[in-house]
Amino acid sequence: MRSWPAPDPSTLPGPGALPGRGERVHLHDSSSGRLQPAGPERGTATLYVCGITPYDATHLGHANTYVAFDLLQRAWRDAGLDVTYVQNVTDVDDPLLERAAATGVDWAELAASQVQLFREDMTALSVLPPQQYLGVVEAVDLVSGAVRELLAAGAAYRVPGTGGEPDGDVYFPVAADPAFGEVSHLDRATMLALSAERGGDPDRPGKRDPLDPLLWRVQRPGEPGWDAGELGRGRPGWHVECTAIALQHLGTPVDVQAGGSDLLFPHHEMGASHAHVLRPHAQPFARLYAHSGMVALDGEKMSKSRGNLVLVSRLRAAGEDPAAVRLAIVSHHWRSDWEWTDGVLATARERIARWSRAAALPAAPDAAPVLAAVREHLASDLDTPGAVAAVDAWADAALADAGSAVDEHAGDLVRRTVTALLGVHLP
Ligand code: 5CA
Ligand code: ZN
């Protein structure tokens, strides 16, 4: 699938972009609950970020997640690393098919139109594109191959049809992975509740364990399907899609497996278990599991299923500066849950105006400490509120200082720092 255009290289961190270089990045790992080094000391870091299910346009929650891991990429590049970044698109799944049926739109057209909006939103928000951007539809052979491998390894079983369901849906026995549960460390009751809430089917009769996730769903009338040898005609389950794509395009262990916190269980737990069985000698699946916080609107998690959305495309159409949207996101810590309000956006707009005024002054206080502080904050669990506060303090000092500042290049350095490391383009 076509990715989206990369930002102008002159606006990105990398050799020669900023004086010196960034520190080794540490991130909070959901699995260990600790701050850990993310990526190698040198060479290439690998990143897998779960992509959208394209049945509605990009909302601020999605944007928050993709901006979070864009900051990681920027910090890695600033520390001298190359990055291989892969993202999927869940362009066949129940919620997409249900929305298409409910609105009378062809499911493939719905997906294509929403993916295109997502590309435009990501471009506007200066989010670096993945090198591999893969939809399930185009990866269906890869995914069904992984399901057949699991079957051959004894880590998949067919469920007989009952209650109107056909025979032959294939499930993964969570008991096949001795390390099952070690990504999320949740108790069983919580796992069962989250599984029911997030796309699982704990009540489906005939499963060995209610938690076992679907690997392959045989075709139902009116649903799309693909031939897959002994699996029969059907479509992939959700978790195995990301595992198969990550194994093929990144290999294991992946340095960072990322997504919003609602993906910790079951999605990343199940995906890891699939990988543990498929690649027993390259465990763990990921060295670090990173989960961004949830953005809420009117007190509830913003979600396509609830419909309480602020869409990036709508803000753009209303003439909002995408840099203000990005700064509104960046002003929050990537792991915190927060609420989108008009006030959040207004604050970001004012901040951009203040930073721009300060950066345009003919002389300002030394900016080298600002660059150092932004780097230090980013390297320590992508602490963007700390980085923003450092720029704020410099801008306040620059604007308050009537004539005693001498550094003519300070404004330019702060502008380049904010552009390259925070991805915020000042006017
Ligand atoms: N296609 C799957 C991943 S393989 C999926 O979860 N798609 S999604 O469209 O529902 O979500 C895309 C990403 O946005 C996920 O990482 C999800 O955790 C994140 N996300 C969804 N809603 C919010 C929200 N309200 N706040 C923050 N992140 C969110
Ligand atoms: Zn995923």
Coordinates of C-alpha atoms and ligand atoms in Angstrom, one line a residue:
M1 CA 0.0 0.0 0.0
R2 CA 1.2 3.5 -0.8
S3 CA 2.6 5.3 2.3
W4 CA 2.6 9.1 2.6
P5 CA 5.2 11.6 1.7
A6 CA 8.1 12.2 4.1
P7 CA 8.6 15.6 5.6
D8 CA 11.3 17.7 3.9
P9 CA 14.6 16.1 5.1
S10 CA 16.0 19.5 6.0
T11 CA 13.3 19.7 8.8
L12 CA 14.3 16.3 10.3
P13 CA 16.9 15.3 12.9
G14 CA 19.9 13.6 11.4
P15 CA 23.5 14.1 10.7
G16 CA 24.3 17.8 10.7
A17 CA 20.7 19.0 11.4
L18 CA 21.4 20.2 14.9
P19 CA 24.7 20.7 16.7
G20 CA 25.8 17.6 18.7
R21 CA 23.6 14.6 19.0
G22 CA 20.8 13.2 21.2
E23 CA 21.2 10.8 24.0
R24 CA 20.2 7.2 24.1
V25 CA 16.4 7.0 24.3
H26 CA 14.7 5.3 27.2
L27 CA 11.0 4.4 27.2
H28 CA 8.6 3.0 29.7
D29 CA 8.0 -0.7 28.8
S30 CA 4.5 -1.9 29.5
S31 CA 5.7 -5.5 30.0
S32 CA 8.3 -4.9 32.7
G33 CA 6.7 -1.7 34.0
R34 CA 10.2 0.0 33.9
L35 CA 12.1 2.6 32.0
Q36 CA 14.3 0.8 29.5
P37 CA 16.7 1.7 26.7
A38 CA 14.8 1.7 23.4
G39 CA 16.6 0.6 20.3
P40 CA 20.2 -0.3 19.9
E41 CA 23.1 1.9 20.9
R42 CA 24.0 2.3 17.2
G43 CA 22.8 1.0 13.8
T44 CA 19.2 0.5 13.0
A45 CA 16.2 0.5 15.3
T46 CA 13.1 -1.4 14.3
L47 CA 9.6 -0.1 15.1
Y48 CA 6.2 -1.6 14.5
V49 CA 3.2 0.7 15.2
C50 CA -0.3 -0.8 14.8
G51 CA -2.2 1.1 12.1
I52 CA -5.8 2.1 11.8
T53 CA -8.9 0.1 11.0
P54 CA -10.1 2.5 8.3
Y55 CA -13.8 2.8 8.8
D56 CA -13.8 6.4 10.0
A57 CA -11.4 9.3 9.6
T58 CA -8.4 9.9 11.8
H59 CA -9.5 11.4 15.2
L60 CA -7.4 13.1 17.8
G61 CA -6.9 9.7 19.6
H62 CA -5.2 8.2 16.6
A63 CA -3.2 11.3 15.9
N64 CA -2.0 11.2 19.6
T65 CA -0.7 7.7 19.1
Y66 CA 1.1 8.3 15.7
V67 CA 2.6 11.5 16.9
A68 CA 3.9 9.8 20.1
F69 CA 5.9 7.2 18.1
D70 CA 6.9 9.9 15.5
L71 CA 8.6 11.6 18.5
L72 CA 10.4 8.3 19.2
Q73 CA 11.6 8.1 15.6
R74 CA 12.9 11.7 15.7
A75 CA 14.7 11.1 19.0
W76 CA 16.3 8.0 17.6
R77 CA 17.4 9.8 14.5
D78 CA 18.8 12.6 16.6
A79 CA 20.8 10.0 18.5
G80 CA 22.3 8.8 15.2
L81 CA 20.2 5.7 14.6
D82 CA 18.5 4.7 11.4
V83 CA 15.0 3.5 11.8
T84 CA 13.0 0.8 10.0
Y85 CA 9.4 1.4 10.6
V86 CA 6.4 -0.8 9.6
Q87 CA 2.7 -0.1 10.0
N88 CA -0.3 -2.2 9.0
V89 CA -3.8 -1.2 8.0
T90 CA -6.6 -3.5 9.2
D91 CA -8.5 -3.1 5.9
V92 CA -10.7 -6.2 6.5
D93 CA -12.2 -6.7 9.9
D94 CA -15.7 -6.9 11.5
P95 CA -16.2 -3.3 12.4
L96 CA -15.2 -2.1 8.9
L97 CA -17.6 -4.6 7.2
E98 CA -20.4 -3.7 9.7
R99 CA -20.0 0.0 9.0
A100 CA -19.9 -0.6 5.2
A101 CA -23.1 -2.7 5.4
A102 CA -24.8 -0.2 7.7
T103 CA -24.0 2.8 5.3
G104 CA -24.5 0.9 2.0
V105 CA -20.9 1.6 0.9
D106 CA -18.6 -1.0 -0.6
W107 CA -16.2 -2.1 2.2
A108 CA -13.1 -1.7 0.0
E109 CA -14.1 1.8 -1.1
L110 CA -14.8 2.8 2.5
A111 CA -11.3 1.5 3.5
A112 CA -9.5 3.2 0.6
S113 CA -11.2 6.6 1.2
Q114 CA -10.4 6.5 4.9
V115 CA -6.8 5.4 4.4
Q116 CA -6.4 8.3 1.9
L117 CA -7.7 10.8 4.6
F118 CA -5.3 9.2 7.1
R119 CA -2.4 9.8 4.7
E120 CA -3.3 13.4 4.3
D121 CA -3.8 13.9 8.1
M122 CA -0.4 12.3 8.8
T123 CA 1.3 14.4 6.2
A124 CA -0.3 17.6 7.6
L125 CA 0.9 16.6 11.1
S126 CA 4.5 16.1 9.9
V127 CA 4.4 12.4 10.9
L128 CA 7.2 10.4 9.3
P129 CA 5.8 7.6 7.1
P130 CA 6.6 3.9 7.5
Q131 CA 8.9 2.3 5.0
Q132 CA 6.4 -0.5 4.7
Y133 CA 2.7 0.3 4.9
L134 CA 0.7 -2.9 4.4
G135 CA -3.0 -3.6 4.3
V136 CA -4.3 -7.0 5.3
V137 CA -5.8 -7.4 1.9
E138 CA -2.4 -7.2 0.2
A139 CA -0.8 -9.3 2.9
V140 CA -3.5 -12.1 3.0
D141 CA -1.2 -14.8 1.7
L142 CA 1.5 -13.8 4.2
V143 CA -1.0 -14.0 7.0
S144 CA -2.7 -17.2 5.9
G145 CA 0.8 -18.7 5.6
A146 CA 1.5 -17.9 9.2
V147 CA -1.8 -19.5 10.2
R148 CA -0.9 -22.7 8.3
E149 CA 2.5 -22.6 10.1
L150 CA 0.7 -22.4 13.4
L151 CA -1.5 -25.3 12.4
A152 CA 1.5 -27.4 11.4
A153 CA 3.2 -26.6 14.7
G154 CA 0.1 -27.9 16.6
A155 CA -0.7 -24.3 17.8
A156 CA -4.0 -23.9 16.0
Y157 CA -7.3 -25.8 16.0
R158 CA -10.6 -25.8 14.1
V159 CA -13.8 -25.1 15.9
P160 CA -17.0 -27.0 14.8
G161 CA -19.9 -24.9 13.7
T162 CA -22.7 -24.4 16.2
G163 CA -25.5 -21.9 16.6
G164 CA -25.5 -21.0 12.9
E165 CA -21.8 -20.6 12.5
P166 CA -20.1 -22.7 9.8
D167 CA -17.5 -25.4 10.6
G168 CA -13.8 -24.6 10.4
D169 CA -12.9 -21.3 12.0
V170 CA -9.4 -21.6 13.2
Y171 CA -8.3 -20.6 16.7
F172 CA -5.0 -20.2 18.6
P173 CA -4.7 -22.1 21.9
V174 CA -3.2 -19.6 24.3
A175 CA -1.8 -22.6 26.2
A176 CA 0.6 -23.2 23.3
D177 CA 2.8 -20.3 24.5
P178 CA 4.4 -20.8 27.9
A179 CA 5.0 -17.0 28.0
F180 CA 1.3 -16.1 27.4
G181 CA 0.4 -13.3 29.8
E182 CA 3.9 -11.9 30.2
V183 CA 3.2 -8.8 28.0
S184 CA 0.2 -7.5 30.0
H185 CA 0.5 -9.4 33.3
L186 CA -3.2 -9.1 33.8
D187 CA -5.3 -11.5 35.9
R188 CA -7.6 -13.9 34.1
A189 CA -10.8 -12.1 35.0
T190 CA -9.5 -8.9 33.5
M191 CA -8.3 -10.8 30.4
L192 CA -11.7 -12.3 29.9
A193 CA -13.5 -8.9 30.3
L194 CA -11.1 -7.1 27.9
S195 CA -11.3 -9.9 25.4
A196 CA -15.1 -9.6 25.3
E197 CA -14.8 -5.8 25.0
R198 CA -12.0 -5.7 22.4
G199 CA -12.9 -7.9 19.5
G200 CA -12.6 -11.4 21.2
D201 CA -15.3 -14.0 21.5
P202 CA -14.9 -15.6 24.9
D203 CA -18.5 -17.1 24.7
R204 CA -18.0 -18.9 21.4
P205 CA -18.8 -22.5 22.0
G206 CA -16.2 -25.2 21.1
K207 CA -13.1 -23.2 22.0
R208 CA -10.5 -24.9 24.3
D209 CA -10.1 -21.7 26.3
P210 CA -12.5 -18.7 26.2
L211 CA -9.4 -16.5 25.7
D212 CA -8.2 -18.3 22.5
P213 CA -8.3 -15.8 19.7
L214 CA -9.4 -16.2 16.1
L215 CA -6.8 -16.9 13.5
W216 CA -8.9 -17.6 10.4
R217 CA -12.6 -17.0 9.8
V218 CA -14.1 -19.1 7.1
Q219 CA -16.2 -17.1 4.6
R220 CA -19.8 -16.3 5.5
P221 CA -22.3 -15.3 2.9
G222 CA -21.9 -11.7 1.9
E223 CA -18.4 -11.4 3.4
P224 CA -15.1 -11.1 1.5
G225 CA -12.9 -14.2 1.5
W226 CA -9.6 -15.4 0.0
D227 CA -8.5 -19.0 -0.8
A228 CA -5.9 -20.2 1.6
G229 CA -5.2 -23.9 0.9
E230 CA -6.2 -26.2 3.7
L231 CA -7.7 -23.3 5.7
G232 CA -10.4 -22.9 3.1
R233 CA -11.8 -19.6 1.8
G234 CA -11.9 -16.9 4.4
R235 CA -10.2 -14.0 6.1
P236 CA -7.5 -13.5 8.7
G237 CA -8.2 -12.9 12.4
W238 CA -6.9 -9.6 13.8
H239 CA -3.9 -10.3 15.9
V240 CA -2.1 -12.7 13.6
E241 CA -2.2 -10.0 10.9
C242 CA 0.3 -7.8 12.8
T243 CA 2.5 -10.7 13.8
A244 CA 2.8 -12.0 10.3
I245 CA 3.6 -8.5 8.9
A246 CA 6.1 -7.7 11.7
L247 CA 7.9 -11.1 11.3
Q248 CA 8.2 -10.7 7.6
H249 CA 9.3 -7.1 7.4
L250 CA 11.2 -6.5 10.6
G251 CA 12.2 -9.9 12.0
T252 CA 12.4 -10.6 15.8
P253 CA 12.9 -9.3 18.3
V254 CA 11.4 -6.0 17.2
D255 CA 12.9 -3.1 19.2
V256 CA 9.6 -1.5 19.9
Q257 CA 6.1 -2.8 19.4
A258 CA 3.7 0.1 19.8
G259 CA 0.1 1.3 19.9
G260 CA -2.5 2.9 22.1
S261 CA -3.0 1.4 25.6
D262 CA -6.2 -0.3 24.4
L263 CA -4.0 -2.6 22.4
L264 CA -2.0 -4.0 25.3
F265 CA -4.6 -6.8 25.8
P266 CA -5.6 -8.8 23.9
H267 CA -3.9 -7.5 20.7
H268 CA -0.3 -7.3 21.7
E269 CA -0.5 -10.2 24.2
M270 CA -1.9 -12.5 21.5
G271 CA 0.4 -11.1 18.7
A272 CA 3.4 -11.9 20.9
S273 CA 2.2 -15.4 21.7
H274 CA 1.7 -16.1 18.0
A275 CA 5.3 -14.9 17.3
H276 CA 6.7 -17.0 20.3
V277 CA 5.3 -20.1 18.7
L278 CA 6.3 -19.2 15.1
R279 CA 9.9 -18.1 16.1
P280 CA 10.7 -20.0 19.2
H281 CA 14.4 -19.2 18.9
A282 CA 14.0 -15.4 18.5
Q283 CA 12.1 -14.6 21.7
P284 CA 10.8 -12.2 22.9
F285 CA 8.7 -10.9 20.0
A286 CA 9.5 -7.3 21.1
R287 CA 12.2 -6.0 23.3
L288 CA 9.9 -3.2 24.5
Y289 CA 6.1 -2.7 24.4
A290 CA 5.1 0.9 24.3
H291 CA 1.5 2.1 24.9
S292 CA 0.3 5.6 24.5
G293 CA -2.5 7.1 26.5
M294 CA -6.1 7.5 25.5
V295 CA -7.6 10.8 24.4
A296 CA -11.1 11.5 25.6
L297 CA -13.9 13.8 24.6
D298 CA -16.7 14.8 27.0
G299 CA -15.3 12.4 29.6
E300 CA -15.2 9.3 27.4
K301 CA -12.5 7.7 25.3
M302 CA -12.7 9.1 21.8
S303 CA -13.7 6.1 19.6
K304 CA -15.2 5.4 16.2
S305 CA -17.7 3.0 17.8
R306 CA -19.0 5.7 20.3
G307 CA -18.8 8.4 17.6
N308 CA -17.5 11.1 20.0
L309 CA -14.8 12.2 17.6
V310 CA -12.8 15.3 16.8
L311 CA -11.4 14.6 13.3
V312 CA -8.1 15.9 12.2
S313 CA -9.4 16.4 8.7
R314 CA -12.3 18.5 10.0
L315 CA -9.9 20.7 12.0
R316 CA -7.8 21.1 8.8
A317 CA -10.9 21.9 6.7
A318 CA -11.8 24.6 9.2
G319 CA -8.5 26.2 8.6
E320 CA -6.7 25.1 11.8
D321 CA -2.9 25.2 11.7
P322 CA -1.8 21.5 11.8
A323 CA 1.2 22.7 13.8
A324 CA -1.2 23.8 16.6
V325 CA -2.9 20.4 16.6
R326 CA 0.4 18.7 16.8
L327 CA 1.6 21.0 19.6
A328 CA -1.7 20.4 21.5
I329 CA -0.8 16.7 21.4
V330 CA 2.9 17.2 22.2
S331 CA 2.1 19.3 25.3
H332 CA 0.8 16.1 26.9
H333 CA 2.9 13.2 28.0
W334 CA 2.5 10.4 25.5
R335 CA 1.5 7.9 28.2
S336 CA -1.1 10.0 30.0
D337 CA -4.8 9.9 29.3
W338 CA -6.1 13.4 28.6
E339 CA -9.2 15.2 27.4
W340 CA -9.4 17.1 24.2
T341 CA -11.1 20.5 24.6
D342 CA -11.2 23.8 22.6
G343 CA -9.0 25.2 25.4
V344 CA -6.2 22.7 24.7
L345 CA -6.1 23.9 21.1
A346 CA -6.3 27.6 22.0
T347 CA -3.4 27.2 24.4
A348 CA -1.3 25.5 21.6
R349 CA -2.2 28.3 19.2
E350 CA -1.0 30.9 21.7
R351 CA 2.1 29.0 22.4
I352 CA 3.0 28.8 18.7
A353 CA 2.5 32.6 18.4
R354 CA 4.7 33.2 21.5
W355 CA 7.5 30.9 20.3
S356 CA 7.4 32.4 16.8
R357 CA 7.7 35.9 18.2
A358 CA 10.6 35.0 20.4
A359 CA 12.4 33.1 17.6
A360 CA 12.0 36.1 15.3
L361 CA 13.8 38.5 17.7
P362 CA 17.1 39.8 16.3
A363 CA 18.8 38.6 19.4
A364 CA 17.8 36.3 22.3
P365 CA 19.3 34.4 25.2
D366 CA 21.6 31.5 24.4
A367 CA 19.6 28.6 22.9
A368 CA 22.2 25.8 23.4
P369 CA 20.7 25.0 26.9
V370 CA 17.2 24.7 25.3
L371 CA 18.4 22.2 22.8
A372 CA 20.2 20.2 25.5
A373 CA 17.1 20.3 27.7
V374 CA 14.7 19.2 24.9
R375 CA 17.1 16.3 24.1
E376 CA 17.4 15.3 27.7
H377 CA 13.6 15.3 28.2
L378 CA 12.9 13.4 25.0
A379 CA 15.5 10.8 25.9
S380 CA 13.8 10.2 29.2
D381 CA 10.6 8.6 28.2
L382 CA 9.7 11.2 25.6
D383 CA 8.9 13.8 28.2
T384 CA 7.4 16.4 25.9
P385 CA 5.8 18.5 28.6
G386 CA 9.3 18.9 30.0
A387 CA 10.6 19.8 26.6
V388 CA 7.8 22.3 25.9
A389 CA 8.4 23.9 29.3
A390 CA 12.1 24.4 28.4
V391 CA 11.1 26.2 25.2
D392 CA 8.5 28.2 27.1
A393 CA 11.0 29.4 29.6
W394 CA 13.4 30.5 26.9
A395 CA 10.6 32.3 24.9
D396 CA 9.5 34.1 28.1
A397 CA 13.0 35.2 28.9
A398 CA 13.6 36.3 25.3
L399 CA 10.4 38.3 25.1
A400 CA 11.0 39.8 28.6
D401 CA 14.6 40.7 27.8
A402 CA 14.6 44.2 26.4
G403 CA 17.9 44.5 24.6
S404 CA 20.5 42.7 26.8
A405 CA 20.4 39.4 24.9
V406 CA 23.2 39.1 22.4
D407 CA 22.9 35.8 20.6
E408 CA 21.7 36.5 17.0
H409 CA 21.5 32.8 16.2
A410 CA 19.5 31.7 19.2
G411 CA 16.1 32.2 17.5
D412 CA 17.1 30.1 14.6
L413 CA 18.4 27.3 16.8
V414 CA 15.2 27.1 18.8
R415 CA 13.2 27.1 15.6
R416 CA 15.2 24.2 14.2
T417 CA 15.1 22.4 17.6
V418 CA 11.3 22.6 17.8
T419 CA 10.9 21.7 14.1
A420 CA 13.2 18.7 14.1
L421 CA 12.7 17.2 17.5
L422 CA 9.0 18.1 18.3
G423 CA 7.9 18.2 14.6
V424 CA 6.2 21.5 15.2
H425 CA 6.7 24.0 12.4
L426 CA 6.6 27.6 13.5
P427 CA 5.1 30.1 11.0
Ligands
5CA1 N1 -6.1 -1.7 13.4 C1 -6.0 -1.8 14.8 C2 -4.6 -2.0 15.2 S1 -3.8 -3.4 14.4 C3 -6.6 -0.7 15.5 O1 -6.6 -0.7 16.7 N2 -7.1 0.3 14.8 S2 -7.8 1.6 15.4 O2 -8.2 2.4 14.2 O3 -8.9 1.3 16.2 O4 -6.8 2.4 16.3 C4 -5.6 2.8 15.7 C5 -4.6 3.3 16.8 O5 -5.2 4.4 17.5 C6 -4.4 2.2 17.9 O6 -3.0 2.2 18.3 C7 -5.3 2.6 19.0 O7 -4.8 2.2 20.3 C8 -5.2 4.2 18.9 N3 -6.4 4.8 19.4 C9 -7.7 4.6 19.2 N4 -8.5 5.4 19.9 C10 -7.7 6.2 20.6 C11 -7.9 7.2 21.6 N5 -9.1 7.7 21.9 N6 -6.8 7.8 22.1 C12 -5.6 7.4 21.8 N7 -5.3 6.4 20.9 C13 -6.3 5.8 20.3
ZN2 ZN -2.0 -4.4 15.3

